XYZ file of N, CA, C and O in Angstrom:
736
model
N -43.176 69.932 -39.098
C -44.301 70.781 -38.777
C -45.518 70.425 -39.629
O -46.596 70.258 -39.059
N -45.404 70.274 -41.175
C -46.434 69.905 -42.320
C -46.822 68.165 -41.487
O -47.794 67.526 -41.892
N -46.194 67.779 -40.692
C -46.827 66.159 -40.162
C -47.723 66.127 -39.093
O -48.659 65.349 -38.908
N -47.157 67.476 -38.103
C -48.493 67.979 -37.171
C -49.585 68.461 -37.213
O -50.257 68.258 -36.202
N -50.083 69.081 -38.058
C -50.879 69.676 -39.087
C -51.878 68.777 -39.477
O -53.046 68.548 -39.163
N -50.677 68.148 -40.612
C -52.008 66.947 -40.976
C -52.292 65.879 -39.702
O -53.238 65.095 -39.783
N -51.745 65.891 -38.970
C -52.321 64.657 -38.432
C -53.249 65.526 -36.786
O -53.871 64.663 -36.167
N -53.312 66.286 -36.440
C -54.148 67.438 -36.115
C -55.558 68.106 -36.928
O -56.579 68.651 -36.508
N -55.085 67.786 -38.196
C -56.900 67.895 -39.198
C -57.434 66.973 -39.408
O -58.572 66.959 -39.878
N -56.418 65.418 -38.971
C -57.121 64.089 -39.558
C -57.924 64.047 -38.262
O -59.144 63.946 -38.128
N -56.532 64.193 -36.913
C -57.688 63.923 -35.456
C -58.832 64.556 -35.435
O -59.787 63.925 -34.983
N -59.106 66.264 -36.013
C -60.257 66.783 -35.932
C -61.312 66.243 -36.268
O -62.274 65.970 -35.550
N -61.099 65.973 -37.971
C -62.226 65.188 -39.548
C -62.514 64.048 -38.328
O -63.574 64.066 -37.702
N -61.392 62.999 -38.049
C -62.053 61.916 -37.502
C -63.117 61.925 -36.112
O -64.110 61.199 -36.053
N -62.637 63.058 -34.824
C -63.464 63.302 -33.846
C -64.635 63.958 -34.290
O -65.447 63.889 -33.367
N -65.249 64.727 -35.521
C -65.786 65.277 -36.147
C -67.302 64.480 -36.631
O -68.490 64.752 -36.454
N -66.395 63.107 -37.487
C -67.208 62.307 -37.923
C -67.204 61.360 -36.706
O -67.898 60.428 -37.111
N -66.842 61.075 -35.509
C -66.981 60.263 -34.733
C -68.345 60.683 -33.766
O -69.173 59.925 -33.260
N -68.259 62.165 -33.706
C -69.152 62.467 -33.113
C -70.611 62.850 -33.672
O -71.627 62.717 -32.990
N -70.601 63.373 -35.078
C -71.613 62.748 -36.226
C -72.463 61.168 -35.538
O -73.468 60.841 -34.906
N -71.359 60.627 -36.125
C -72.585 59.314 -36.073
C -72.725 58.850 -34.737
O -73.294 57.762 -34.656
N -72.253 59.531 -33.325
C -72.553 59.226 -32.104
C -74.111 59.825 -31.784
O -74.994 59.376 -31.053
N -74.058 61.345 -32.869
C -75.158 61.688 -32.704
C -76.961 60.624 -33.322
O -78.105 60.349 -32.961
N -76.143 60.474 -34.236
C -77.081 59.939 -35.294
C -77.790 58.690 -34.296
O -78.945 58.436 -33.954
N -76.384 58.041 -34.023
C -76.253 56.769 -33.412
C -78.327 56.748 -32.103
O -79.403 56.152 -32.149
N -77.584 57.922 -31.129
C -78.354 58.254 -29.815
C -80.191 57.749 -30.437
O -81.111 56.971 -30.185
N -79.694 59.114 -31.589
C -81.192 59.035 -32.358
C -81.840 57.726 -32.379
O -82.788 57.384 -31.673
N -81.233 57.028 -33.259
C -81.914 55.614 -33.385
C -82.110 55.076 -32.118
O -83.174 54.497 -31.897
N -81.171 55.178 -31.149
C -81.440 54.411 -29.959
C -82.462 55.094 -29.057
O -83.215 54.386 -28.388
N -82.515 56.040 -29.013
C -83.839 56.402 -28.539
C -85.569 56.359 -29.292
O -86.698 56.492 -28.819
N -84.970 56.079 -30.807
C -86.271 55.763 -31.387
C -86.637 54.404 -31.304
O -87.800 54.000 -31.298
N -85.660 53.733 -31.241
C -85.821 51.919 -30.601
C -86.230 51.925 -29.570
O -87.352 51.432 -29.459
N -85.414 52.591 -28.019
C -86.241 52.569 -26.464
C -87.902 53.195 -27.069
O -88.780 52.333 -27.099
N -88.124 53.992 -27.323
C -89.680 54.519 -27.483
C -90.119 52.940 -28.482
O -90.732 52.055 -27.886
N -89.884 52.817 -29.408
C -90.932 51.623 -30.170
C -90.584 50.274 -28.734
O -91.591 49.868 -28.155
N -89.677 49.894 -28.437
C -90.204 49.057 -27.023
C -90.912 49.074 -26.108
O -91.272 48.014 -25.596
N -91.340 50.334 -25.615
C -91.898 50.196 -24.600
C -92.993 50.500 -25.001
O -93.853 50.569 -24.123
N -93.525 50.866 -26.741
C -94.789 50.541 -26.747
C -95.546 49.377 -27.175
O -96.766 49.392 -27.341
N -94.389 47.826 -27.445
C -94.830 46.968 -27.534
C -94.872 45.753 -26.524
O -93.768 45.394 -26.117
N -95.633 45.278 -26.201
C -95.682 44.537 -25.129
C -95.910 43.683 -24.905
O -97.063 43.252 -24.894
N -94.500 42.810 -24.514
C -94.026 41.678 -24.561
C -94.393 40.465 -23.530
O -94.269 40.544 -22.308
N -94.912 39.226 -24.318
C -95.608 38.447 -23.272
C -94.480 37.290 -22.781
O -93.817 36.616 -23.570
N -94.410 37.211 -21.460
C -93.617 36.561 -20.874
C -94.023 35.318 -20.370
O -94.761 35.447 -19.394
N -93.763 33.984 -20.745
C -94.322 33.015 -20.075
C -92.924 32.285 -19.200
O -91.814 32.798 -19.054
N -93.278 31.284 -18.826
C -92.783 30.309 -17.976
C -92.082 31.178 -16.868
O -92.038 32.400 -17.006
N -91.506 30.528 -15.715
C -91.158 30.896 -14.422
C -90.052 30.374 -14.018
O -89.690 30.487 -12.847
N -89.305 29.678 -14.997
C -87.977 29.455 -14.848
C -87.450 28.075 -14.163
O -86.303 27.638 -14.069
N -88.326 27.700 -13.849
C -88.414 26.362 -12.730
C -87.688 25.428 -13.867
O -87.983 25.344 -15.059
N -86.802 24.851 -13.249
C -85.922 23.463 -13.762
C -86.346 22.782 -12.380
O -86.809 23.360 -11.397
N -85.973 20.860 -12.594
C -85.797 19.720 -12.136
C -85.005 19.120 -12.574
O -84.911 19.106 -13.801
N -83.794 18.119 -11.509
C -83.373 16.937 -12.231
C -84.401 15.318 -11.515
O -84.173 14.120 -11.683
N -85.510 16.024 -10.727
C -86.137 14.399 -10.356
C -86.922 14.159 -11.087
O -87.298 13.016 -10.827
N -87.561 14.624 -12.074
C -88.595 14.038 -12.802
C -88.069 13.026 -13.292
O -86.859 12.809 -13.370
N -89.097 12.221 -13.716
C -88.878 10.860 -14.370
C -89.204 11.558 -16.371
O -90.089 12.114 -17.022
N -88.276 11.201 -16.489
C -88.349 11.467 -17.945
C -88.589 10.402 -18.909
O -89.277 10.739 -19.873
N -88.213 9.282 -18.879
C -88.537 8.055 -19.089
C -90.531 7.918 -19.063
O -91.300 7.695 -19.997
N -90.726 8.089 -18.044
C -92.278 8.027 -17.431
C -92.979 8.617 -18.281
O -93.861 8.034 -18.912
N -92.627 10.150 -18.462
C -93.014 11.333 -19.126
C -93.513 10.775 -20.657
O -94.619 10.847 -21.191
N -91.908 10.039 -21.257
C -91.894 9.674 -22.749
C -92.719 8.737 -22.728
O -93.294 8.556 -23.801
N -93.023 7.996 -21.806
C -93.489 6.523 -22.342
C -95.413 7.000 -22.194
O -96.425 6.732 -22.841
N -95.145 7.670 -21.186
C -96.806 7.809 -21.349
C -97.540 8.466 -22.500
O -98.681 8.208 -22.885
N -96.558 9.501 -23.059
C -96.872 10.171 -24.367
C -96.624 9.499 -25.550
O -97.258 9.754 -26.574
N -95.609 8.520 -25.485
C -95.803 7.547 -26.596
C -97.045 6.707 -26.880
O -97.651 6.699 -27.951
N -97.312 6.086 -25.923
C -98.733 5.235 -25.409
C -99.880 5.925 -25.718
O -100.766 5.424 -26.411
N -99.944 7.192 -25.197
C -101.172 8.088 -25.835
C -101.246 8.490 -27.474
O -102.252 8.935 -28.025
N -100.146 8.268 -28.025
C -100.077 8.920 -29.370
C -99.752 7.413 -30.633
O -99.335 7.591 -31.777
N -99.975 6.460 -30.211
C -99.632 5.067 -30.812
C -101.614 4.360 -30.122
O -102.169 3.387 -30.632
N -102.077 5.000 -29.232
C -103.265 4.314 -29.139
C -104.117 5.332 -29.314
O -105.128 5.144 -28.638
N -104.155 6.456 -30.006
C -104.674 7.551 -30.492
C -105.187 7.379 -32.270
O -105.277 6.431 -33.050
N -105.385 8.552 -32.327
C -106.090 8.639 -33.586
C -105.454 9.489 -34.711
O -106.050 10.397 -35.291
N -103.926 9.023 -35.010
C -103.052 9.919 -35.042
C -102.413 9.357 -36.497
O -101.414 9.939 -36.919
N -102.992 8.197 -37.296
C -102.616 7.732 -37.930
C -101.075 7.448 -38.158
O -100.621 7.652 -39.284
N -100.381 7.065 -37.314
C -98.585 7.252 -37.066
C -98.502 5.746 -37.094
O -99.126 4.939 -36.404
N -97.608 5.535 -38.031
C -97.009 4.158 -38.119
C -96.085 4.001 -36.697
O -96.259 3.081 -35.898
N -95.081 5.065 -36.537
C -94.183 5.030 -35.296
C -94.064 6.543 -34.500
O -94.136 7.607 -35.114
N -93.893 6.454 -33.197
C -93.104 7.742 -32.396
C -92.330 7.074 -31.766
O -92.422 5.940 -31.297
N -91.518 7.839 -31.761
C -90.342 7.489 -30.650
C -89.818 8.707 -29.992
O -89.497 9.693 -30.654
N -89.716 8.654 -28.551
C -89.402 9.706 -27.836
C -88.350 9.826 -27.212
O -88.452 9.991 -25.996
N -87.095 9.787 -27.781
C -85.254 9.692 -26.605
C -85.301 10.883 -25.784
O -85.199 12.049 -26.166
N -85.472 10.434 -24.573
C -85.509 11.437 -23.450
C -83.585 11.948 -23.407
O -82.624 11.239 -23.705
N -83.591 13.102 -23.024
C -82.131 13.668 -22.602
C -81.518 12.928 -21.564
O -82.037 12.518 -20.526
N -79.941 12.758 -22.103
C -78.981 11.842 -21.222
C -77.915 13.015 -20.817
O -78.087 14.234 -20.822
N -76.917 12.356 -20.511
C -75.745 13.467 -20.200
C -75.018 13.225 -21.393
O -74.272 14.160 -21.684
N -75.004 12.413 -22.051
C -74.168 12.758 -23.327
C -75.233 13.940 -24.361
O -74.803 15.057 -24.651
N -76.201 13.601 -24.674
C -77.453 14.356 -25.223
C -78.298 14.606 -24.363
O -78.924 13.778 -23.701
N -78.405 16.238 -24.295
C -79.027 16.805 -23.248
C -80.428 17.188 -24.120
O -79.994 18.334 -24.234
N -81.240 17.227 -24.570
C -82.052 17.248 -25.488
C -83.343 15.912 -25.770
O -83.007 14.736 -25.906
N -84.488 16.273 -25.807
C -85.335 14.997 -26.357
C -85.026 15.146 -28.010
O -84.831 16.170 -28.664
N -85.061 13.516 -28.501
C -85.603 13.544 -29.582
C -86.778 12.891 -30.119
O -87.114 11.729 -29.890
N -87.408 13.777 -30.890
C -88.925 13.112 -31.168
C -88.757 12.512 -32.758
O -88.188 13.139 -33.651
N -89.211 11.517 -32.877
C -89.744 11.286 -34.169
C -90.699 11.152 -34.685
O -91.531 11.650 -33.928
N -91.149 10.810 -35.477
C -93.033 10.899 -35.882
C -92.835 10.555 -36.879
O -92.256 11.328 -37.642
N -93.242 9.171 -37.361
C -93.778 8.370 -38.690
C -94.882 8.204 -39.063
O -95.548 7.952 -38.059
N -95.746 8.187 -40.282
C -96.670 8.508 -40.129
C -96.558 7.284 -41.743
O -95.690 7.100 -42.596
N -98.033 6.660 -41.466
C -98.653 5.733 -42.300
C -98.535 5.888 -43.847
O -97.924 5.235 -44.692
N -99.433 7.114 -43.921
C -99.542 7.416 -45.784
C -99.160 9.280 -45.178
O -99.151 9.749 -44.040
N -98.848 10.025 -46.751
C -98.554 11.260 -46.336
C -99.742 11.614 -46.276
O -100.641 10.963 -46.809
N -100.020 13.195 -45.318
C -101.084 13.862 -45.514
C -101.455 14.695 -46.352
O -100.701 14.875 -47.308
N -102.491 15.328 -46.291
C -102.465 15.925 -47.855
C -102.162 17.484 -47.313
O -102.422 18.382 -48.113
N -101.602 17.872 -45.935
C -101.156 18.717 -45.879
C -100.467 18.941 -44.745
O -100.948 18.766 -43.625
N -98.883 19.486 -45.055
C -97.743 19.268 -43.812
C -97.631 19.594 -42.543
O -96.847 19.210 -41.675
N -98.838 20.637 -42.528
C -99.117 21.418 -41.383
C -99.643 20.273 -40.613
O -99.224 20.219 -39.457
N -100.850 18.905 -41.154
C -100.568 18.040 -40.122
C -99.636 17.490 -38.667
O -99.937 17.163 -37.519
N -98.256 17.619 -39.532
C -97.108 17.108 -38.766
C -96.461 17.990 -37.606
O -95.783 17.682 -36.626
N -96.913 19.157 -38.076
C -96.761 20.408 -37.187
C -97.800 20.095 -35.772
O -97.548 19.913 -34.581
N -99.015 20.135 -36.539
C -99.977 19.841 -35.006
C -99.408 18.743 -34.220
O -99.154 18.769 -33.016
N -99.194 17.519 -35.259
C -98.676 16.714 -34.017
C -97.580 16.933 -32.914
O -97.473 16.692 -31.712
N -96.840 17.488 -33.871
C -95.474 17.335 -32.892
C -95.479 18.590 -32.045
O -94.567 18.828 -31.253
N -96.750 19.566 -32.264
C -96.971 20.905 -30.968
C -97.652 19.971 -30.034
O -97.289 20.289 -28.902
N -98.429 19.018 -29.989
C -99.445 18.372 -29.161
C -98.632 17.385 -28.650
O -98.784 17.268 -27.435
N -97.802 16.612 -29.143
C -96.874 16.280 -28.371
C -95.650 16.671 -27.362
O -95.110 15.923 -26.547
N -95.357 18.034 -27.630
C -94.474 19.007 -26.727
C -95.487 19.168 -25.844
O -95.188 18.871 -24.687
N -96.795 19.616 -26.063
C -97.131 19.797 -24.771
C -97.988 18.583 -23.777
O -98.404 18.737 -22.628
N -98.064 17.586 -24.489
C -98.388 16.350 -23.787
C -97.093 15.950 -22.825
O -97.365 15.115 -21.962
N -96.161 16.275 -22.845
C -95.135 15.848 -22.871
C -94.512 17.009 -21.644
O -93.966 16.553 -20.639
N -94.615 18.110 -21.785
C -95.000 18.942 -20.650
C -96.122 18.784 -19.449
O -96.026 18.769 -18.222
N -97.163 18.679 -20.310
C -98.535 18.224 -19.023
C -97.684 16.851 -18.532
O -97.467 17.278 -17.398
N -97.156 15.766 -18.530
C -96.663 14.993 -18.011
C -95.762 15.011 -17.000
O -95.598 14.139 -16.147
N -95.121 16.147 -17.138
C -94.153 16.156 -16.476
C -94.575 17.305 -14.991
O -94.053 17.223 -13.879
N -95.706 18.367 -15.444
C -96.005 19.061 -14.411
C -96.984 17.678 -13.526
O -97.247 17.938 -12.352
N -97.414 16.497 -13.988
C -98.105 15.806 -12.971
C -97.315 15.501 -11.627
O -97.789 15.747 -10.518
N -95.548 14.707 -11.924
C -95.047 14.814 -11.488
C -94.799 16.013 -11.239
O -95.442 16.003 -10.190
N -94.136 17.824 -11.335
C -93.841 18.333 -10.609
C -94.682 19.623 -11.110
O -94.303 20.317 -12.054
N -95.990 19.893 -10.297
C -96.197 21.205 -10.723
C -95.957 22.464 -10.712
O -96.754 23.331 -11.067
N -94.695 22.664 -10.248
C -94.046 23.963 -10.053
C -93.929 24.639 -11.747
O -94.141 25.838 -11.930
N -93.546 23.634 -12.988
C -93.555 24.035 -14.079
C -94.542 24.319 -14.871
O -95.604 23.707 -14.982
N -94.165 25.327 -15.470
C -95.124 26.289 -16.270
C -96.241 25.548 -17.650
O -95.921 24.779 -18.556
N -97.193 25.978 -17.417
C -97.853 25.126 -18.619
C -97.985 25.559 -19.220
O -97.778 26.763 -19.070
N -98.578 24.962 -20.860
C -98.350 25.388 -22.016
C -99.492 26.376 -22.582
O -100.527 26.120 -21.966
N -99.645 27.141 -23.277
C -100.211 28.223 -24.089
C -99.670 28.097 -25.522
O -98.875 27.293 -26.008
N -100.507 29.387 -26.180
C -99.713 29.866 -27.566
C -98.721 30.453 -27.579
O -98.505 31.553 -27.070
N -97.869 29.655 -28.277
C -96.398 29.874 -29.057
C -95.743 29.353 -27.569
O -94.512 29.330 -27.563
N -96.146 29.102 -26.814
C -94.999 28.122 -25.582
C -95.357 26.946 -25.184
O -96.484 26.702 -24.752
N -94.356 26.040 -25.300
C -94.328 24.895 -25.136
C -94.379 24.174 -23.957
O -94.357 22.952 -23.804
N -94.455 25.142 -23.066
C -94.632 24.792 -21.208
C -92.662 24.783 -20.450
O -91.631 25.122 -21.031
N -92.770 24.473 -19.611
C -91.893 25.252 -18.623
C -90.607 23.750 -18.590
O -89.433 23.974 -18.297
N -91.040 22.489 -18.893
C -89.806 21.424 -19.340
C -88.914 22.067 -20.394
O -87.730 21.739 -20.461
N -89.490 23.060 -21.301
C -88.868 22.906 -22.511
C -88.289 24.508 -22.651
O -87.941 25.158 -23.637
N -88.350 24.816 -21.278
C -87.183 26.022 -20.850
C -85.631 25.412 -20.561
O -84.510 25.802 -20.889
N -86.101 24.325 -19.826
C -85.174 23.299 -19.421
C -84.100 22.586 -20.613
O -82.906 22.823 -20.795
N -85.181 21.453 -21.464
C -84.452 21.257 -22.088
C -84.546 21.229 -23.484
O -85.710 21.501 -23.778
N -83.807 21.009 -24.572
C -83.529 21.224 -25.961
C -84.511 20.296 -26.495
O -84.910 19.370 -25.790
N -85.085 20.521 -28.096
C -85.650 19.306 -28.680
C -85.145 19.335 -30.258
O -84.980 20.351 -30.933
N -84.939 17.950 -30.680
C -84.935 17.810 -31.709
C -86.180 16.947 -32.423
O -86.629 15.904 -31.946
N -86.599 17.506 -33.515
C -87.939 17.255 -33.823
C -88.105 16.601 -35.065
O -87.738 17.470 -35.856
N -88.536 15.285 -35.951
C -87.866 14.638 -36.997
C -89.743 14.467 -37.088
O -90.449 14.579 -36.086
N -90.194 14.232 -38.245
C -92.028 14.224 -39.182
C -91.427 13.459 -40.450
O -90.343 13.911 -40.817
N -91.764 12.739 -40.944
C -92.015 11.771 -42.204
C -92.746 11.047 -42.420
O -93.492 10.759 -41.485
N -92.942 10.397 -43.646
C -94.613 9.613 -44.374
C -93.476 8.333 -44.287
O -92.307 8.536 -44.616
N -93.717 7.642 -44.039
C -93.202 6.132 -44.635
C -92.675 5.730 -45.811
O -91.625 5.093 -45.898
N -93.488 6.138 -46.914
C -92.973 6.038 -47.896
C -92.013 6.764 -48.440
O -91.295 6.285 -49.317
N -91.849 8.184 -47.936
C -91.015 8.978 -48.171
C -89.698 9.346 -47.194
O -89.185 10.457 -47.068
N -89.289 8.063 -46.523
C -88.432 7.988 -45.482
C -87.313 8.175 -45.898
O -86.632 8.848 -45.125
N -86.676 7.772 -47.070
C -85.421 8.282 -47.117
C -85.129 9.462 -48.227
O -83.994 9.537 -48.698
N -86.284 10.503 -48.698
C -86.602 11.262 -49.648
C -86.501 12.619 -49.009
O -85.597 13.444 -49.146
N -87.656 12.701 -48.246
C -88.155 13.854 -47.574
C -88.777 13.685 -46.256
O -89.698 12.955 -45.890
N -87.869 14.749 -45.477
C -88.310 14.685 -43.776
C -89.261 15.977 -43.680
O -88.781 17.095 -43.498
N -90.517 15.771 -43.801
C -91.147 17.278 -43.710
C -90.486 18.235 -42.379
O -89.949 19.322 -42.588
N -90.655 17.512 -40.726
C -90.151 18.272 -40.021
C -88.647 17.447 -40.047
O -88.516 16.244 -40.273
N -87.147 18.777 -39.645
C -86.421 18.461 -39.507
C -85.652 19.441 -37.966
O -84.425 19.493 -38.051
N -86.007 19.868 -37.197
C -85.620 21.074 -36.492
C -85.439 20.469 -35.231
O -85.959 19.472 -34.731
N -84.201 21.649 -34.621
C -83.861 21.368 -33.348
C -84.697 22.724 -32.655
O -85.255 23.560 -33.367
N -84.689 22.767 -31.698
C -85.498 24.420 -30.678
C -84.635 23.558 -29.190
O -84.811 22.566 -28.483
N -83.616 24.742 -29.337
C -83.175 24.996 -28.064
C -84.088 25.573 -26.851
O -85.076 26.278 -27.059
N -83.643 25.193 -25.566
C -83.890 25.106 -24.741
C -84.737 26.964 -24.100
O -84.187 28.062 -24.193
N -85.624 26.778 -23.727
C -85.917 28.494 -23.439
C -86.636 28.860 -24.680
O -87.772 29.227 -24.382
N -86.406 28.907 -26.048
C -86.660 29.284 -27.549
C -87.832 29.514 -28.363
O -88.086 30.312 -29.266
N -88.608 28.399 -27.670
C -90.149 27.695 -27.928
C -90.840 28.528 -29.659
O -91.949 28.914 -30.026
N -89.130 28.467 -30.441
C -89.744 28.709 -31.884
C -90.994 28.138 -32.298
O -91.641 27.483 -31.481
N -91.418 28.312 -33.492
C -92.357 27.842 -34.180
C -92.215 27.173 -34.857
O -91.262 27.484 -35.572
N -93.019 25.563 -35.330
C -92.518 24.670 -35.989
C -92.537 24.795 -37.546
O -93.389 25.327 -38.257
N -91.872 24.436 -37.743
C -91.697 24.928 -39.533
C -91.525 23.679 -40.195
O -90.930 22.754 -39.641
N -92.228 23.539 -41.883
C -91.997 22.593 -42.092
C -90.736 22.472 -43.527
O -90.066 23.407 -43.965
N -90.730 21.611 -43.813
C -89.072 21.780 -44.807
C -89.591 20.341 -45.901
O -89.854 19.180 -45.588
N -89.585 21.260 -47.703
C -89.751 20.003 -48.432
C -88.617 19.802 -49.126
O -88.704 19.349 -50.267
N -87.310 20.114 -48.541
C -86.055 20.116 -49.121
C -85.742 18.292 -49.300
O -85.845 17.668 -48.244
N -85.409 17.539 -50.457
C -84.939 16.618 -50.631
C -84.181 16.446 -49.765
O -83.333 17.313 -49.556
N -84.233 15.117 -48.865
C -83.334 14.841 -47.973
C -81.613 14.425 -48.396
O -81.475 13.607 -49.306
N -80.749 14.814 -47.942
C -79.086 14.518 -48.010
C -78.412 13.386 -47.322
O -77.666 13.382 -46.343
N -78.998 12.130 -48.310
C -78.591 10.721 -46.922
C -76.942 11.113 -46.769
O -76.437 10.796 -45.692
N -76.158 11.710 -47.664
C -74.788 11.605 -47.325
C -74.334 12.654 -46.313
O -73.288 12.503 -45.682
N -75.295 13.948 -46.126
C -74.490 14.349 -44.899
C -75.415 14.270 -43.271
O -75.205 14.980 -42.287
N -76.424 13.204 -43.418
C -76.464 12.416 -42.284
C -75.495 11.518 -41.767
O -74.869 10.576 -42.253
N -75.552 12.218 -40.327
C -73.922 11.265 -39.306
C -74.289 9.972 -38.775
O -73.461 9.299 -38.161
């Protein structure tokens, strides 16, 4: 009888405090729905994917523009996405360092969206680029994004970042000493 008891005051205490913080719980969630719907959220691109674009085309013309530009870049290189790597990768070498990293940032935003405008020539159904979005390819697909000085090639990679597909983070730059040993 003393085992029904207690375990009849534990079910109470526990439905007790269960329903406590269900209350509490509501609260917050209705103070979250109210702060959403008074902030208002900008939606870009339209969702449009392709597999006919020429991606190849895309890279090479944006390489060409950014190697006969005024961009001071020793090298770019642009690996368009395969089926083993679904993802571009960009690189960006650059002559002497700049005297400030945010340089490497502009480039490699002006190249996402060069690189987008290219691809809406071929298909303009995709979304073009604005602030903080990278245009409507890069809903599609992934990028990995690599910035360094020449001289500091095996030291420090200012940019080092991937931005998945849809994501269109913000580029960030990184003066972390580079780790040749846990490069694969």
């Amino acid at each position: 009888m003393f085992k029904k008891i207690t375990c009849i005051i534990a079910s109470l205490v526990f439905a007790a405090v269960s329903f406590t913080g269900c209350s509490s719980t509501e609260k917050k969630t209705t103070t979250i729905v109210e702060e959403k719907s008074e902030t208002k959220e900008v939606i870009h691109g339209n969702g449009h994917t392709s597999d006919t674009i020429n991606l190849k085309l895309c890279a090479d013309n944006v390489t060409k523009m950014f190697k006969d530009g005024d961009y001071g870049l020793n090298d770019i290189s642009i690996d368009i996405p395969t089926k083993q790597d679904d993802f571009f990768n960009i690189i960006i070498i650059t002559e002497e360092k700049p005297a400030d990293n945010s340089v490497f940032i502009d480039m490699l935003e002006e190249c996402l969206k060069a690189l987008n405008d290219e691809a809406i020539k071929q298909d303009p159904e995709f979304s073009p680029t604005s602030d903080g979005y990278y245009g409507g390819l890069f809903d599609q697909y992934s990028v990995q994004l690599t910035a360094m000085c020449l001289d500091e090639i095996l030291k420090v990679w200012p940019v080092n970042q991937k931005i998945l597909a849809g994501k269109h983070d913000p580029i960030v730059t990184n003066n972390d000493p580079l780790d040749i040993n846990g490069i694969e």
